[in-house]
Short mmCIF file of C-alpha atoms (C1' of nucleotides) in Angstrom, two decimals:
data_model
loop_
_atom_site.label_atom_id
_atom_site.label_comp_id
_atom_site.label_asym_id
_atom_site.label_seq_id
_atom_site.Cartn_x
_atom_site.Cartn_y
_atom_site.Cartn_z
CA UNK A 1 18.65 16.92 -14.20
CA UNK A 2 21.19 14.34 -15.65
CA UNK A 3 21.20 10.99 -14.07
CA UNK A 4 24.16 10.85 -12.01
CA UNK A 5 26.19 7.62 -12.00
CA UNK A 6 24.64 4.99 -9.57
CA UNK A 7 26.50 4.20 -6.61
CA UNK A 8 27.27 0.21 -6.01
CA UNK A 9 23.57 -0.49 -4.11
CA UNK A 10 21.97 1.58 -6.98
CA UNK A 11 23.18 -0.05 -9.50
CA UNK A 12 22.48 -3.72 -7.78
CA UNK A 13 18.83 -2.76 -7.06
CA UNK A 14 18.53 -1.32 -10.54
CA UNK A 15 20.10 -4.68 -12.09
CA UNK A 16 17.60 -6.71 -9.87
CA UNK A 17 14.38 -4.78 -11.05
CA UNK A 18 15.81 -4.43 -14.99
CA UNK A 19 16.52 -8.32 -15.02
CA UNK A 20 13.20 -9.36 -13.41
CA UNK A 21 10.13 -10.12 -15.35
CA UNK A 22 7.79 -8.27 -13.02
CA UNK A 23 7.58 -6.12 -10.01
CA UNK A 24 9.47 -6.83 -7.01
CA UNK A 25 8.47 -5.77 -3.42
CA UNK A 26 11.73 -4.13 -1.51
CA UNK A 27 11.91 -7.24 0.37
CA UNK A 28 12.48 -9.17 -2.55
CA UNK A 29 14.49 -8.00 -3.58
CA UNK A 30 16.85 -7.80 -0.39
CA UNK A 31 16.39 -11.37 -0.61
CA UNK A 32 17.62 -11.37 -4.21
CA UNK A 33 20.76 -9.16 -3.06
CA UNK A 34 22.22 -10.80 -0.02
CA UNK A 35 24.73 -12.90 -2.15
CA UNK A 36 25.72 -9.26 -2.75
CA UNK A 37 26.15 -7.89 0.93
CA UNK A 38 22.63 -7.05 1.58
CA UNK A 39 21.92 -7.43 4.72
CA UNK A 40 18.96 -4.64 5.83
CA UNK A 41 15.88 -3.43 3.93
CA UNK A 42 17.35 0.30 4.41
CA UNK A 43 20.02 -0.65 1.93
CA UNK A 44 16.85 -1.34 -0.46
CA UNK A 45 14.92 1.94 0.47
CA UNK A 46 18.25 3.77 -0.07
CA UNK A 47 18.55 3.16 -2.82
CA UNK A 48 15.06 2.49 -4.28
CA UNK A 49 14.57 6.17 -3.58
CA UNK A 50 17.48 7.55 -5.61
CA UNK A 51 16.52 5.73 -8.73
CA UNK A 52 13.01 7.04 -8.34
CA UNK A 53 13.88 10.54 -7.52
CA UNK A 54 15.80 9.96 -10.97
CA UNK A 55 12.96 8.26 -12.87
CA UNK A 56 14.80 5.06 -13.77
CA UNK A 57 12.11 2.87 -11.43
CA UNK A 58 8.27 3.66 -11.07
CA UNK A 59 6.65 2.46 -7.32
CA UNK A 60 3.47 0.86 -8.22
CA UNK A 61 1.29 1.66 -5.14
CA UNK A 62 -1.16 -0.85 -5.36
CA UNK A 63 1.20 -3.54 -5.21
CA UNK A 64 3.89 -1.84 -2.88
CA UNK A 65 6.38 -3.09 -5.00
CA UNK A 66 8.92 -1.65 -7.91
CA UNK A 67 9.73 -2.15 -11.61
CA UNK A 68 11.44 -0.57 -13.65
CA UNK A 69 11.07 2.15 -16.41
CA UNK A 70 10.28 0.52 -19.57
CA UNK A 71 10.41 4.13 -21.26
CA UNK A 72 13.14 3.72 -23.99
CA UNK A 73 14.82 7.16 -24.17
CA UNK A 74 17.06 8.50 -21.87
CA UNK A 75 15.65 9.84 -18.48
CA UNK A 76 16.52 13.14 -18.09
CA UNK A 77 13.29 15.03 -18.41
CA UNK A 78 10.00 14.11 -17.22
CA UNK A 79 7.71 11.83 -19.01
CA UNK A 80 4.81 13.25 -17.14
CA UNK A 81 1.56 11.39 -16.45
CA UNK A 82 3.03 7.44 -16.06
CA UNK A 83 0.16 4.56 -16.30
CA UNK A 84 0.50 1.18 -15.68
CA UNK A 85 -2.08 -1.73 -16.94
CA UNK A 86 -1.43 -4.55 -14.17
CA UNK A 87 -2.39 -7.83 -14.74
CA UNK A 88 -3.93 -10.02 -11.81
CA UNK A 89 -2.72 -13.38 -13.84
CA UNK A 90 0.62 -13.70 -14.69
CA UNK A 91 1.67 -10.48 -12.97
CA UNK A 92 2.86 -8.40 -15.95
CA UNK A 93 3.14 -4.53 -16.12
CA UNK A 94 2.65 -2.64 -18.78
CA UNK A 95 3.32 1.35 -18.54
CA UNK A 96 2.15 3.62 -20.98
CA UNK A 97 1.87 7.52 -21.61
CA UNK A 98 -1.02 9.48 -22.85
CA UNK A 99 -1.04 13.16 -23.51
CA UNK A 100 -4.91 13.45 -23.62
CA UNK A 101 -4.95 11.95 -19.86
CA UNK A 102 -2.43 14.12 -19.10
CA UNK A 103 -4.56 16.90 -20.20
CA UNK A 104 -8.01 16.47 -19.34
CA UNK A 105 -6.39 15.58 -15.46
CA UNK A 106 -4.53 18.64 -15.69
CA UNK A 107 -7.64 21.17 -16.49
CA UNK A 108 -9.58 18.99 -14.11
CA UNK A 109 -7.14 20.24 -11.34
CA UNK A 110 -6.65 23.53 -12.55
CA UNK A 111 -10.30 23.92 -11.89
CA UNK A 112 -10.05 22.96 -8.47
CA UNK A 113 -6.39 24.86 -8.02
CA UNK A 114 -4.81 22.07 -7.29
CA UNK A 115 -0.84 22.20 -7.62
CA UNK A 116 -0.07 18.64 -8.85
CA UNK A 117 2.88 16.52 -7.43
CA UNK A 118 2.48 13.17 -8.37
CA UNK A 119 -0.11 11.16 -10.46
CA UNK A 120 -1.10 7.77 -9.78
CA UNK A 121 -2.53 5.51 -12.41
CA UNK A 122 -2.73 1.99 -11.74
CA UNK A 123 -5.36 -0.19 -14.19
CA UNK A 124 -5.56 -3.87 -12.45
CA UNK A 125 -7.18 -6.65 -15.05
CA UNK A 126 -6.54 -9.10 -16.80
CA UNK A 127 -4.10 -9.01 -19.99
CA UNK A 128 -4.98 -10.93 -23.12
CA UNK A 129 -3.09 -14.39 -22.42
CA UNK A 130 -5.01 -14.32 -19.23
CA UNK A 131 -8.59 -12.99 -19.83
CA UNK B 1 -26.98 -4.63 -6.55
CA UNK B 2 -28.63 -3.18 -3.91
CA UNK B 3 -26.60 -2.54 -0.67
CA UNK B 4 -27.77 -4.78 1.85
CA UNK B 5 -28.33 -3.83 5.27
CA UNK B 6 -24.79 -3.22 7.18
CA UNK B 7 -23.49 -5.33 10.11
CA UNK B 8 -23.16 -3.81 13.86
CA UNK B 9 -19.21 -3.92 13.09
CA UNK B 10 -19.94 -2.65 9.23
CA UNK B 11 -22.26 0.39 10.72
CA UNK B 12 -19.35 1.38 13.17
CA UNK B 13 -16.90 1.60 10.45
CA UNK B 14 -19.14 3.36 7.83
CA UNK B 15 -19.76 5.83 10.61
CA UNK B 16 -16.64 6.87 11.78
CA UNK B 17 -15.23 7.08 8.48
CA UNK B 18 -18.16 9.52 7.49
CA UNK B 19 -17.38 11.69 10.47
CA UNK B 20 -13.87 11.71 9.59
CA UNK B 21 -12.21 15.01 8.08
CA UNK B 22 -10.03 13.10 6.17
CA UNK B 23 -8.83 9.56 4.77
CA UNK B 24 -8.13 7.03 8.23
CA UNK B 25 -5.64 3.79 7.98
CA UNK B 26 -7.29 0.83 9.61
CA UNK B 27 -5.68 0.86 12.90
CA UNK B 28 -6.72 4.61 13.19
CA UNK B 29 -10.33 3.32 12.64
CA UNK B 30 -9.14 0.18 14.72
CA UNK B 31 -8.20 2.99 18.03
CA UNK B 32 -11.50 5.00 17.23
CA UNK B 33 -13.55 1.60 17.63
CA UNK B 34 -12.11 0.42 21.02
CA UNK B 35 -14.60 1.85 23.08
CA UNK B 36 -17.06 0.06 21.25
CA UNK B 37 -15.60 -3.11 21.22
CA UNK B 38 -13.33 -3.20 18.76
CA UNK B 39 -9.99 -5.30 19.67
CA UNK B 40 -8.45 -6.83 16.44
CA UNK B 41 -7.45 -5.61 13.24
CA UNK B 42 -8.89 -8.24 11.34
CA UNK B 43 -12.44 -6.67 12.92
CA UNK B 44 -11.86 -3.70 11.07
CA UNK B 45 -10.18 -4.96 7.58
CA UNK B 46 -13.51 -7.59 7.36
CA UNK B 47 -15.72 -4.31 7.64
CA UNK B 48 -13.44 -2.22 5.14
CA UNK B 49 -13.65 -5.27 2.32
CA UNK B 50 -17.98 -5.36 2.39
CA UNK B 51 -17.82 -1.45 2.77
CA UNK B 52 -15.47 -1.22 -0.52
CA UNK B 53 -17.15 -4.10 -2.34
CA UNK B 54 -20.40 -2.15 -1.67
CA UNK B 55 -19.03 0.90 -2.83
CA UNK B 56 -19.26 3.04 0.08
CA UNK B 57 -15.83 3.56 1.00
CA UNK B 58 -12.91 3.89 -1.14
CA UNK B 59 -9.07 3.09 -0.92
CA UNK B 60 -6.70 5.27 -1.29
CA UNK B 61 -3.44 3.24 -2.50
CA UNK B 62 -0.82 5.59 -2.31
CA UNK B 63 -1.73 6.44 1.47
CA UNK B 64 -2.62 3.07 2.87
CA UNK B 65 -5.87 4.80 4.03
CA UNK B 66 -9.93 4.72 3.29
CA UNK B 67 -12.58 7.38 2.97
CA UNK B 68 -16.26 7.15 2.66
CA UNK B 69 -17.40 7.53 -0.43
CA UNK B 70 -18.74 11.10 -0.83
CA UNK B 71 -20.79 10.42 -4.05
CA UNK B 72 -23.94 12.36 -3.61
CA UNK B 73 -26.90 9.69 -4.80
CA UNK B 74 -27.24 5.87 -3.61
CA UNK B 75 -24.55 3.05 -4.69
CA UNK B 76 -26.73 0.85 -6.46
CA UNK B 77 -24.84 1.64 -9.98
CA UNK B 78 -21.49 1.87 -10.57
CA UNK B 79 -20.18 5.22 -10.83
CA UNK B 80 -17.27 3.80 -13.51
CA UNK B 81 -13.34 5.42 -12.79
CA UNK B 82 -13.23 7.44 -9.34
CA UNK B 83 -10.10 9.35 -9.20
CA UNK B 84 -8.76 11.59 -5.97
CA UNK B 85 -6.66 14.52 -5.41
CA UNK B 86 -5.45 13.85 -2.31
CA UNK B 87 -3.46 17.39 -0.36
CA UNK B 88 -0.29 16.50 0.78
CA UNK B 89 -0.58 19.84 3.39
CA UNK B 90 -3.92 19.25 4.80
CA UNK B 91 -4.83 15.30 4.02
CA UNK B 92 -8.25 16.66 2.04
CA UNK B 93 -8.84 14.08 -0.09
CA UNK B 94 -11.55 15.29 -2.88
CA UNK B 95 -13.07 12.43 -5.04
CA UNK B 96 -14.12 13.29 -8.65
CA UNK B 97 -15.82 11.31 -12.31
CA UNK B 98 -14.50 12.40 -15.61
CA UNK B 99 -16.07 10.84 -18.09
CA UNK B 100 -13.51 11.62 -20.95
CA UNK B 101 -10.80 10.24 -19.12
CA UNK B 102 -12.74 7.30 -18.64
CA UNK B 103 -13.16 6.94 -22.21
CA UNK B 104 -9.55 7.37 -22.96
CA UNK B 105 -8.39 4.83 -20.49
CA UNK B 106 -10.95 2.43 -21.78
CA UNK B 107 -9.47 2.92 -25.12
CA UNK B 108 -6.37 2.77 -24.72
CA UNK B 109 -6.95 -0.76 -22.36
CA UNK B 110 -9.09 -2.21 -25.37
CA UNK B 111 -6.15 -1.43 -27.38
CA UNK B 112 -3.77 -3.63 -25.71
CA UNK B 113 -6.58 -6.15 -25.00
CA UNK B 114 -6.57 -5.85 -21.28
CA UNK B 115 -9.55 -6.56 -19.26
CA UNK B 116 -9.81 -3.59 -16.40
CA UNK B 117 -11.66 -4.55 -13.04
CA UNK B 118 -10.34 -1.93 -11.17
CA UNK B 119 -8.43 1.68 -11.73
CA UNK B 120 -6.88 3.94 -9.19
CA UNK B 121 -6.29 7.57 -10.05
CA UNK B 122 -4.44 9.08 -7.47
CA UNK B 123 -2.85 13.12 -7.52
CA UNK B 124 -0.58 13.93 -4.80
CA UNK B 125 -0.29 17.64 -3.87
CA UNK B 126 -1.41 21.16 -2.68
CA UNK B 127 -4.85 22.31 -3.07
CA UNK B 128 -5.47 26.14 -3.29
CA UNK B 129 -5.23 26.67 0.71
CA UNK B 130 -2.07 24.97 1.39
CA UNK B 131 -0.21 25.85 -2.28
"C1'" DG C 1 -37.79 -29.37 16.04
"C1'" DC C 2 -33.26 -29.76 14.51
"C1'" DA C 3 -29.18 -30.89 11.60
"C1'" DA C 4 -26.75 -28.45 8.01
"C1'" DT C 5 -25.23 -24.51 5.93
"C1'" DT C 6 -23.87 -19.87 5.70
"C1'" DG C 7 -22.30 -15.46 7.24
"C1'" DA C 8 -20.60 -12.60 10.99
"C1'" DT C 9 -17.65 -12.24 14.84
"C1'" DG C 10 -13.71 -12.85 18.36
"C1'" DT C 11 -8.86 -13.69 19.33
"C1'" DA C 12 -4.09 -14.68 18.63
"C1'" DA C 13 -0.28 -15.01 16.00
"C1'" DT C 14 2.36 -13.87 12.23
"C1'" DA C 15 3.62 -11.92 7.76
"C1'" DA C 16 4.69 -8.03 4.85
"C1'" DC C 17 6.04 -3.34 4.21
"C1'" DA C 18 8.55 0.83 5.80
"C1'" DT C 19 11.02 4.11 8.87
"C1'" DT C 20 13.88 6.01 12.75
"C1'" DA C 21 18.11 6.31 15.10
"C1'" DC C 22 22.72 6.02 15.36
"C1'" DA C 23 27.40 4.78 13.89
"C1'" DT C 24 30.98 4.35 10.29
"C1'" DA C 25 33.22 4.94 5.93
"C1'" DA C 26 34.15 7.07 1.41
"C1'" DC C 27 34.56 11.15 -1.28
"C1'" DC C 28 35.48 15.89 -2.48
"C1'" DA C 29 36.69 20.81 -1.80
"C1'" DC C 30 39.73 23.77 0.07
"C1'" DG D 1 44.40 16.82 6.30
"C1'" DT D 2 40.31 19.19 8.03
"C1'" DG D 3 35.59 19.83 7.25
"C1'" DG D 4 31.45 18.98 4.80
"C1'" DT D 5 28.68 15.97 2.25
"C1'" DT D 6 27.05 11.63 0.58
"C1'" DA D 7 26.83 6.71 0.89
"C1'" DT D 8 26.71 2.82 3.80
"C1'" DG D 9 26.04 -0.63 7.81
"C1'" DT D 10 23.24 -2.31 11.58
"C1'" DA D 11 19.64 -2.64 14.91
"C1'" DA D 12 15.40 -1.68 16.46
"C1'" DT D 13 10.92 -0.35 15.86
"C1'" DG D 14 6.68 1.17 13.66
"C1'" DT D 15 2.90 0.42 10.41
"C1'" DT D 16 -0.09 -2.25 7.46
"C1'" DA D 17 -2.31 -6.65 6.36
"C1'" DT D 18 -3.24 -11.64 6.54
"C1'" DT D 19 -3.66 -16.52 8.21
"C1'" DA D 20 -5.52 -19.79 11.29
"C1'" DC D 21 -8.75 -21.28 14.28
"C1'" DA D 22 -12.80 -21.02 17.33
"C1'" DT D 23 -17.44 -19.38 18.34
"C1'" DC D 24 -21.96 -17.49 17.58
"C1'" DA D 25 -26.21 -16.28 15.10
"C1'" DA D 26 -29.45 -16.49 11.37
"C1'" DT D 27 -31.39 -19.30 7.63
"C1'" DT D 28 -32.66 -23.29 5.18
"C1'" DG D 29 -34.36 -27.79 4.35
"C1'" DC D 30 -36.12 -31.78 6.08
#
DNA sequence: GCAATTGATGTAATAACATTACATAACCAC
DNA sequence: GTGGTTATGTAATGTTATTACATCAATTGC
């Protein structure tokens, strides 16, 4: 699927997560937004939920919060398997793709017929500034 | 390090956990544990961080939610990555080891210089009775 | 014995995250 | 412009987790 345009509140939350440094909770970034009309978190979920049905933000569960995707190309097929390194210091998120993760996680659910939906990996640490 | 001996509130989680079919948040464990006492959720969150810092339950990030650990032998070693397929049609969450993707992700962290304490592997969807 | 420390517990209040319900407005097809 | 769909606004509520403070019990050191 192409990525459609973003409506007004899509493109606001997606400005908000592109120009921060780090994740942002939904609450955040309402707070971050109400110069711009915001005035309920359902404008944030709204919206949050669009971009991530179209790939352009990744939830990071362990954090309940947002970012978004760092992946340079465009974002009209899947990228599979998404991983993030998290770091506990300064709060940075990395998110990388491997197609040997992707793999071996795929056989190992194959062997269990399991029909993936979603993967969720989430590495919390330390990053090298703040080892 | 050897689990120590649980707490009367520690015991009373562990168990009803065990004898669950399937992950619990902690104010389902919370309504379980009334009749035995239990009033606050702060009772059951203080159980829930000894029981995962022993090892004997895990988290389960993308559901809010804990299960007992269903490793076979004692928790006196760590068992490394634990990763979950987790059925969005019948909430069986099954917990398994890989050791290759273990290896991967420990690459691929030492590549970037990041120190891990702690990864979640999390796959959403069907298993073979609800595909 | 008994202060001092430590760990576990009890209770209340609040903070943080997310959804439901319902109403209104904008857009597009015909 | 009527009807259907999508986006939006607003309020209320539901769910998950933590902070603050008090009490109690076991242990340690003297």
């Amino acid at each position: 699927m192409a990525t459609p345009l973003l409506t007004k509140n899509q493109t606001l939350v997606m400005d908000a997560l592109s120009h921060s440094e780090g994740p942002m909770s939904a609450y955040t970034i309402l707070d971050k937004l109400r110069d711009h009309g915001f005035r309920a978190p359902l404008q944030v979920y709204r919206a949050l939920d669009k971009l991530l049905e179209y790939g352009l933000v990744h939830r990071l569960e362990s954090l309940n919060a947002f970012v978004a995707c760092t992946c340079p190309h465009d974002h009209e097929h899947d990228h599979g398997v998404t991983a993030f390194t998290i770091c506990e210091g300064c709060g940075q998120v990395t998110e990388f793709h491997d197609a040997a993760i992707e793999q071996r996680l795929s056989a190992l659910t194959r062997a269990q017929n399991f029909k993936t939906e979603k993967t969720t990996i989430e590495i919390r640490g330390h990053c090298q500034s703040c080892a």
